[in-house]
Short mmCIF file of C-alpha atoms in Angstrom, two decimals:
data_model
loop_
_atom_site.label_atom_id
_atom_site.label_comp_id
_atom_site.label_asym_id
_atom_site.label_seq_id
_atom_site.Cartn_x
_atom_site.Cartn_y
_atom_site.Cartn_z
CA UNK A 1054 -55.58 71.38 -50.74
CA UNK A 1055 -53.01 70.09 -48.23
CA UNK A 1056 -51.39 67.46 -50.41
CA UNK A 1057 -47.60 67.53 -50.37
CA UNK A 1058 -44.79 66.12 -52.50
CA UNK A 1059 -41.27 65.04 -51.60
CA UNK A 1060 -38.61 67.63 -52.45
CA UNK A 1061 -35.72 67.17 -50.01
CA UNK A 1062 -34.43 63.59 -49.90
CA UNK A 1063 -33.63 61.88 -46.60
CA UNK A 1064 -29.81 61.82 -47.07
CA UNK A 1065 -29.80 65.59 -47.66
CA UNK A 1066 -31.95 66.22 -44.60
CA UNK A 1067 -29.74 64.04 -42.41
CA UNK A 1068 -26.67 65.83 -43.78
CA UNK A 1069 -28.21 69.25 -43.15
CA UNK A 1070 -28.95 68.67 -39.48
CA UNK A 1071 -25.75 66.73 -38.73
CA UNK A 1072 -23.70 69.42 -40.47
CA UNK A 1073 -25.20 72.20 -38.38
CA UNK A 1074 -25.04 70.28 -35.12
CA UNK A 1075 -21.43 69.21 -35.76
CA UNK A 1076 -20.30 72.79 -36.33
CA UNK A 1077 -21.92 73.89 -33.07
CA UNK A 1078 -20.45 70.85 -31.27
CA UNK A 1079 -16.90 71.64 -32.43
CA UNK A 1080 -17.35 75.17 -31.11
CA UNK A 1081 -18.58 73.94 -27.73
CA UNK A 1082 -15.80 71.33 -27.54
CA UNK A 1083 -12.94 73.76 -28.13
CA UNK A 1084 -14.46 76.35 -25.77
CA UNK A 1085 -14.34 73.64 -23.08
CA UNK A 1086 -10.75 72.59 -23.93
CA UNK A 1087 -11.93 69.25 -25.35
CA UNK A 1088 -9.25 69.05 -28.05
CA UNK A 1089 -9.70 65.39 -28.91
CA UNK A 1090 -13.46 65.75 -29.31
CA UNK A 1091 -12.95 68.91 -31.37
CA UNK A 1092 -10.51 67.06 -33.63
CA UNK A 1093 -12.73 64.04 -34.19
CA UNK A 1094 -15.76 66.22 -34.85
CA UNK A 1095 -13.63 67.94 -37.48
CA UNK A 1096 -12.95 64.57 -39.10
CA UNK A 1097 -16.68 63.87 -39.10
CA UNK A 1098 -17.36 67.21 -40.77
CA UNK A 1099 -14.85 66.30 -43.48
CA UNK A 1100 -16.80 63.08 -44.03
CA UNK A 1101 -20.05 65.04 -44.28
CA UNK A 1102 -18.60 67.54 -46.75
CA UNK A 1103 -17.09 64.89 -49.01
CA UNK A 1104 -20.37 62.96 -48.92
CA UNK A 1105 -22.23 66.15 -49.85
CA UNK A 1106 -19.85 66.73 -52.76
CA UNK A 1107 -20.67 63.31 -54.21
CA UNK A 1108 -24.37 63.64 -53.37
CA UNK A 1109 -24.35 66.95 -55.20
CA UNK A 1110 -23.40 65.02 -58.32
CA UNK A 1111 -25.40 61.80 -57.98
CA UNK A 1112 -28.17 62.66 -55.53
CA UNK A 1113 -31.80 63.44 -56.25
CA UNK A 1114 -33.00 66.39 -58.31
CA UNK A 1115 -32.89 69.21 -55.75
CA UNK A 1116 -29.73 67.92 -54.06
CA UNK A 1117 -27.65 68.22 -57.22
CA UNK A 1118 -25.48 71.31 -57.41
CA UNK A 1119 -26.49 71.88 -61.00
CA UNK A 1120 -30.11 72.45 -59.96
CA UNK A 1121 -29.35 75.41 -57.71
CA UNK A 1122 -25.92 76.72 -58.70
CA UNK A 1123 -26.03 80.48 -57.98
CA UNK A 1124 -25.29 83.13 -60.57
CA UNK A 1125 -25.08 86.91 -60.02
CA UNK A 1126 -28.01 87.45 -62.37
CA UNK A 1127 -30.32 85.03 -60.59
CA UNK A 1128 -29.36 86.42 -57.17
CA UNK A 1129 -29.89 90.02 -58.30
CA UNK A 1130 -33.30 89.32 -59.85
CA UNK A 1131 -34.48 87.35 -56.81
CA UNK A 1132 -33.27 90.07 -54.42
CA UNK A 1133 -35.08 92.76 -56.41
CA UNK A 1134 -38.28 90.69 -56.37
CA UNK A 1135 -37.84 90.08 -52.63
CA UNK A 1136 -37.46 93.79 -51.89
CA UNK A 1137 -40.57 94.55 -53.95
CA UNK A 1138 -42.51 91.85 -52.13
CA UNK A 1139 -42.75 89.58 -55.18
CA UNK A 1140 -40.34 86.86 -54.03
CA UNK A 1141 -42.23 83.61 -54.55
CA UNK A 1142 -41.56 80.42 -52.64
CA UNK A 1143 -39.26 78.16 -54.66
CA UNK A 1144 -39.27 74.39 -54.86
CA UNK A 1145 -35.60 73.97 -54.00
CA UNK A 1146 -33.07 76.55 -52.84
CA UNK A 1147 -33.79 80.12 -53.87
CA UNK A 1148 -30.85 82.03 -55.47
CA UNK A 1149 -29.87 83.80 -52.23
CA UNK A 1150 -30.12 80.53 -50.30
CA UNK A 1151 -27.90 78.92 -52.92
CA UNK A 1152 -25.21 81.54 -52.35
CA UNK A 1153 -25.44 80.87 -48.62
CA UNK A 1154 -25.09 77.11 -49.17
CA UNK A 1155 -21.98 77.31 -51.34
CA UNK A 1156 -20.34 79.96 -49.15
CA UNK A 1157 -20.96 77.90 -46.01
CA UNK A 1158 -19.55 74.76 -47.63
CA UNK A 1159 -16.44 76.67 -48.75
CA UNK A 1160 -15.79 78.24 -45.34
CA UNK A 1161 -16.31 75.02 -43.40
CA UNK A 1162 -14.17 73.06 -45.88
CA UNK A 1163 -11.38 75.59 -45.36
CA UNK A 1164 -11.85 75.37 -41.59
CA UNK A 1165 -11.65 71.58 -41.54
CA UNK A 1166 -8.69 71.47 -43.93
CA UNK A 1167 -6.59 73.95 -41.98
CA UNK A 1168 -7.38 72.03 -38.80
CA UNK A 1169 -5.56 69.00 -40.20
CA UNK A 1170 -2.29 70.96 -40.04
CA UNK A 1171 -2.57 72.56 -36.61
CA UNK A 1172 -0.87 71.64 -33.36
CA UNK A 1173 -2.82 71.62 -30.12
CA UNK A 1174 -1.72 71.41 -26.53
CA UNK A 1175 -2.56 67.71 -26.28
CA UNK A 1176 -3.90 66.67 -29.71
CA UNK A 1177 -2.72 67.73 -33.14
CA UNK A 1178 -3.91 67.32 -36.72
CA UNK A 1179 -2.47 64.37 -38.66
CA UNK A 1180 -0.48 66.64 -41.01
CA UNK A 1181 0.82 69.03 -38.35
CA UNK A 1182 4.43 67.85 -38.74
CA UNK A 1183 4.47 68.32 -42.53
CA UNK A 1184 4.62 72.13 -42.46
CA UNK A 1185 6.97 74.70 -41.00
CA UNK A 1186 6.22 76.52 -37.73
CA UNK A 1187 5.74 79.79 -39.64
CA UNK A 1188 3.21 78.20 -42.01
CA UNK A 1189 1.41 76.62 -39.08
CA UNK A 1190 1.20 79.99 -37.36
CA UNK A 1191 -0.35 81.52 -40.47
CA UNK A 1192 -2.86 78.67 -40.81
CA UNK A 1193 -3.72 78.91 -37.12
CA UNK A 1194 -4.51 82.60 -37.50
CA UNK A 1195 -6.63 81.92 -40.60
CA UNK A 1196 -8.38 79.06 -38.79
CA UNK A 1197 -9.56 81.38 -36.03
CA UNK A 1198 -10.48 84.25 -38.36
CA UNK A 1199 -12.39 81.91 -40.65
CA UNK A 1200 -14.45 80.58 -37.76
CA UNK A 1201 -15.55 84.14 -36.98
CA UNK A 1202 -16.87 84.32 -40.56
CA UNK A 1203 -18.67 80.99 -40.08
CA UNK A 1204 -20.32 82.34 -36.93
CA UNK A 1205 -21.52 85.41 -38.84
CA UNK A 1206 -22.86 83.21 -41.65
CA UNK A 1207 -24.71 81.00 -39.14
CA UNK A 1208 -26.30 84.09 -37.61
CA UNK A 1209 -27.36 85.37 -41.05
CA UNK A 1210 -28.79 81.94 -41.89
CA UNK A 1211 -30.85 81.74 -38.69
CA UNK A 1212 -32.12 85.30 -39.11
CA UNK A 1213 -33.06 84.59 -42.73
CA UNK A 1214 -34.97 81.44 -41.80
CA UNK A 1215 -37.01 83.25 -39.16
CA UNK A 1216 -37.40 86.28 -41.41
CA UNK A 1217 -39.00 84.10 -44.06
CA UNK A 1218 -41.17 82.47 -41.40
CA UNK A 1219 -42.54 85.63 -39.79
CA UNK A 1220 -42.37 88.20 -42.60
CA UNK A 1221 -43.11 86.10 -45.68
CA UNK A 1222 -45.02 83.27 -43.98
CA UNK A 1223 -42.72 80.72 -45.64
CA UNK A 1224 -41.72 77.89 -43.30
CA UNK A 1225 -38.31 76.60 -44.37
CA UNK A 1226 -37.81 74.48 -41.24
CA UNK A 1227 -40.63 71.93 -41.55
CA UNK A 1228 -39.75 70.91 -45.16
CA UNK A 1229 -36.16 70.28 -44.05
CA UNK A 1230 -37.58 67.87 -41.45
CA UNK A 1231 -40.30 66.15 -43.46
CA UNK A 1232 -38.78 66.67 -46.90
CA UNK A 1233 -42.15 67.73 -48.31
CA UNK A 1234 -43.70 70.92 -49.70
CA UNK A 1235 -47.22 71.73 -50.87
CA UNK A 1236 -48.21 70.35 -54.25
CA UNK A 1237 -49.22 73.77 -55.60
CA UNK A 1238 -45.64 74.95 -55.04
CA UNK A 1239 -43.85 71.80 -56.17
CA UNK A 1240 -45.93 71.07 -59.26
CA UNK A 1241 -44.23 68.31 -61.24
CA UNK A 1242 -40.78 69.01 -59.71
CA UNK A 1243 -41.08 66.56 -56.81
CA UNK A 1244 -38.91 63.48 -56.42
CA UNK A 1245 -40.10 59.87 -56.32
CA UNK A 1246 -37.79 58.64 -53.55
CA UNK A 1247 -34.59 59.41 -51.65
CA UNK A 1248 -32.29 56.94 -53.47
CA UNK A 1249 -31.15 55.56 -50.12
CA UNK A 1250 -29.12 52.69 -51.57
CA UNK A 1251 -27.07 55.12 -53.64
CA UNK A 1252 -26.56 57.30 -50.56
CA UNK A 1253 -25.43 54.35 -48.44
CA UNK A 1254 -22.97 53.25 -51.12
CA UNK A 1255 -21.54 56.76 -51.38
CA UNK A 1256 -21.32 57.04 -47.58
CA UNK A 1257 -19.37 53.77 -47.37
CA UNK A 1258 -16.92 54.87 -50.07
CA UNK A 1259 -16.47 58.30 -48.49
CA UNK A 1260 -15.91 56.78 -45.04
CA UNK A 1261 -13.07 54.71 -46.52
CA UNK A 1262 -11.57 57.73 -48.27
CA UNK A 1263 -11.67 59.89 -45.15
CA UNK A 1264 -10.20 57.10 -43.02
CA UNK A 1265 -7.32 56.77 -45.51
CA UNK A 1266 -6.80 60.55 -45.61
CA UNK A 1267 -6.60 60.90 -41.84
CA UNK A 1268 -5.12 57.66 -40.53
CA UNK A 1269 -3.16 56.14 -43.42
CA UNK A 1270 -1.96 58.84 -45.80
CA UNK A 1271 -0.16 61.20 -43.36
CA UNK A 1272 3.59 60.57 -43.31
CA UNK A 1273 5.01 59.47 -39.97
CA UNK A 1274 6.36 62.26 -37.77
CA UNK A 1275 10.15 62.66 -37.69
CA UNK A 1276 11.88 60.79 -34.86
CA UNK A 1277 12.82 62.85 -31.80
CA UNK A 1278 16.48 63.90 -31.60
CA UNK A 1279 18.72 61.35 -29.93
CA UNK A 1280 20.56 62.09 -26.71
CA UNK A 1281 23.90 62.06 -28.59
CA UNK A 1282 22.78 64.68 -31.08
CA UNK A 1283 21.48 66.83 -28.25
CA UNK A 1284 24.86 66.77 -26.48
CA UNK A 1285 26.69 67.56 -29.74
CA UNK A 1286 25.07 70.97 -29.71
#
């Protein structure tokens, strides 16, 4: 039987691929000294993360955080089953995949947040002038170290996906494109639709919030010192 049911909604699938591509694009941009592009891609990633936060509360069944929140017990049991060759294909995220998801979100959120406070050669984050030079130096160091962790996590994710494909014969890529899995795996846990109108409403609200955060909320930078004050010293 080749019948399939919808598991991953369209908003989640769009988020997934845009999220991954945006992270790679920010990397390429900064490696090519494209500071402005790097900065704006960072803003877009903030939009994606905030959207995902709301979608994790009001999205479809398998997009909600409550449906796949990882616990040490679940991860341990799944890992033991996986080692013994008993790891069955899950409808949504498996416990180890859930850990990967939440860790990636946390690292990228930290990366994007610290970027708001950093000064570049030509372009700076909107909150760069609100912190001291020492604090900025610390955040800059953490920003670079954290990206190394993100790179490692991306590598682990890619290796895991292909490991499941070739070793366990579980294709995780196609369902994240089509949104569908085989009926004998999904059972009665499929979703009826992608709730696109809810997603569009959330996206519009989040776009407004992110615009306010980046272009309205930051306090104006202090005025440059006047010529008189410069001569006084």
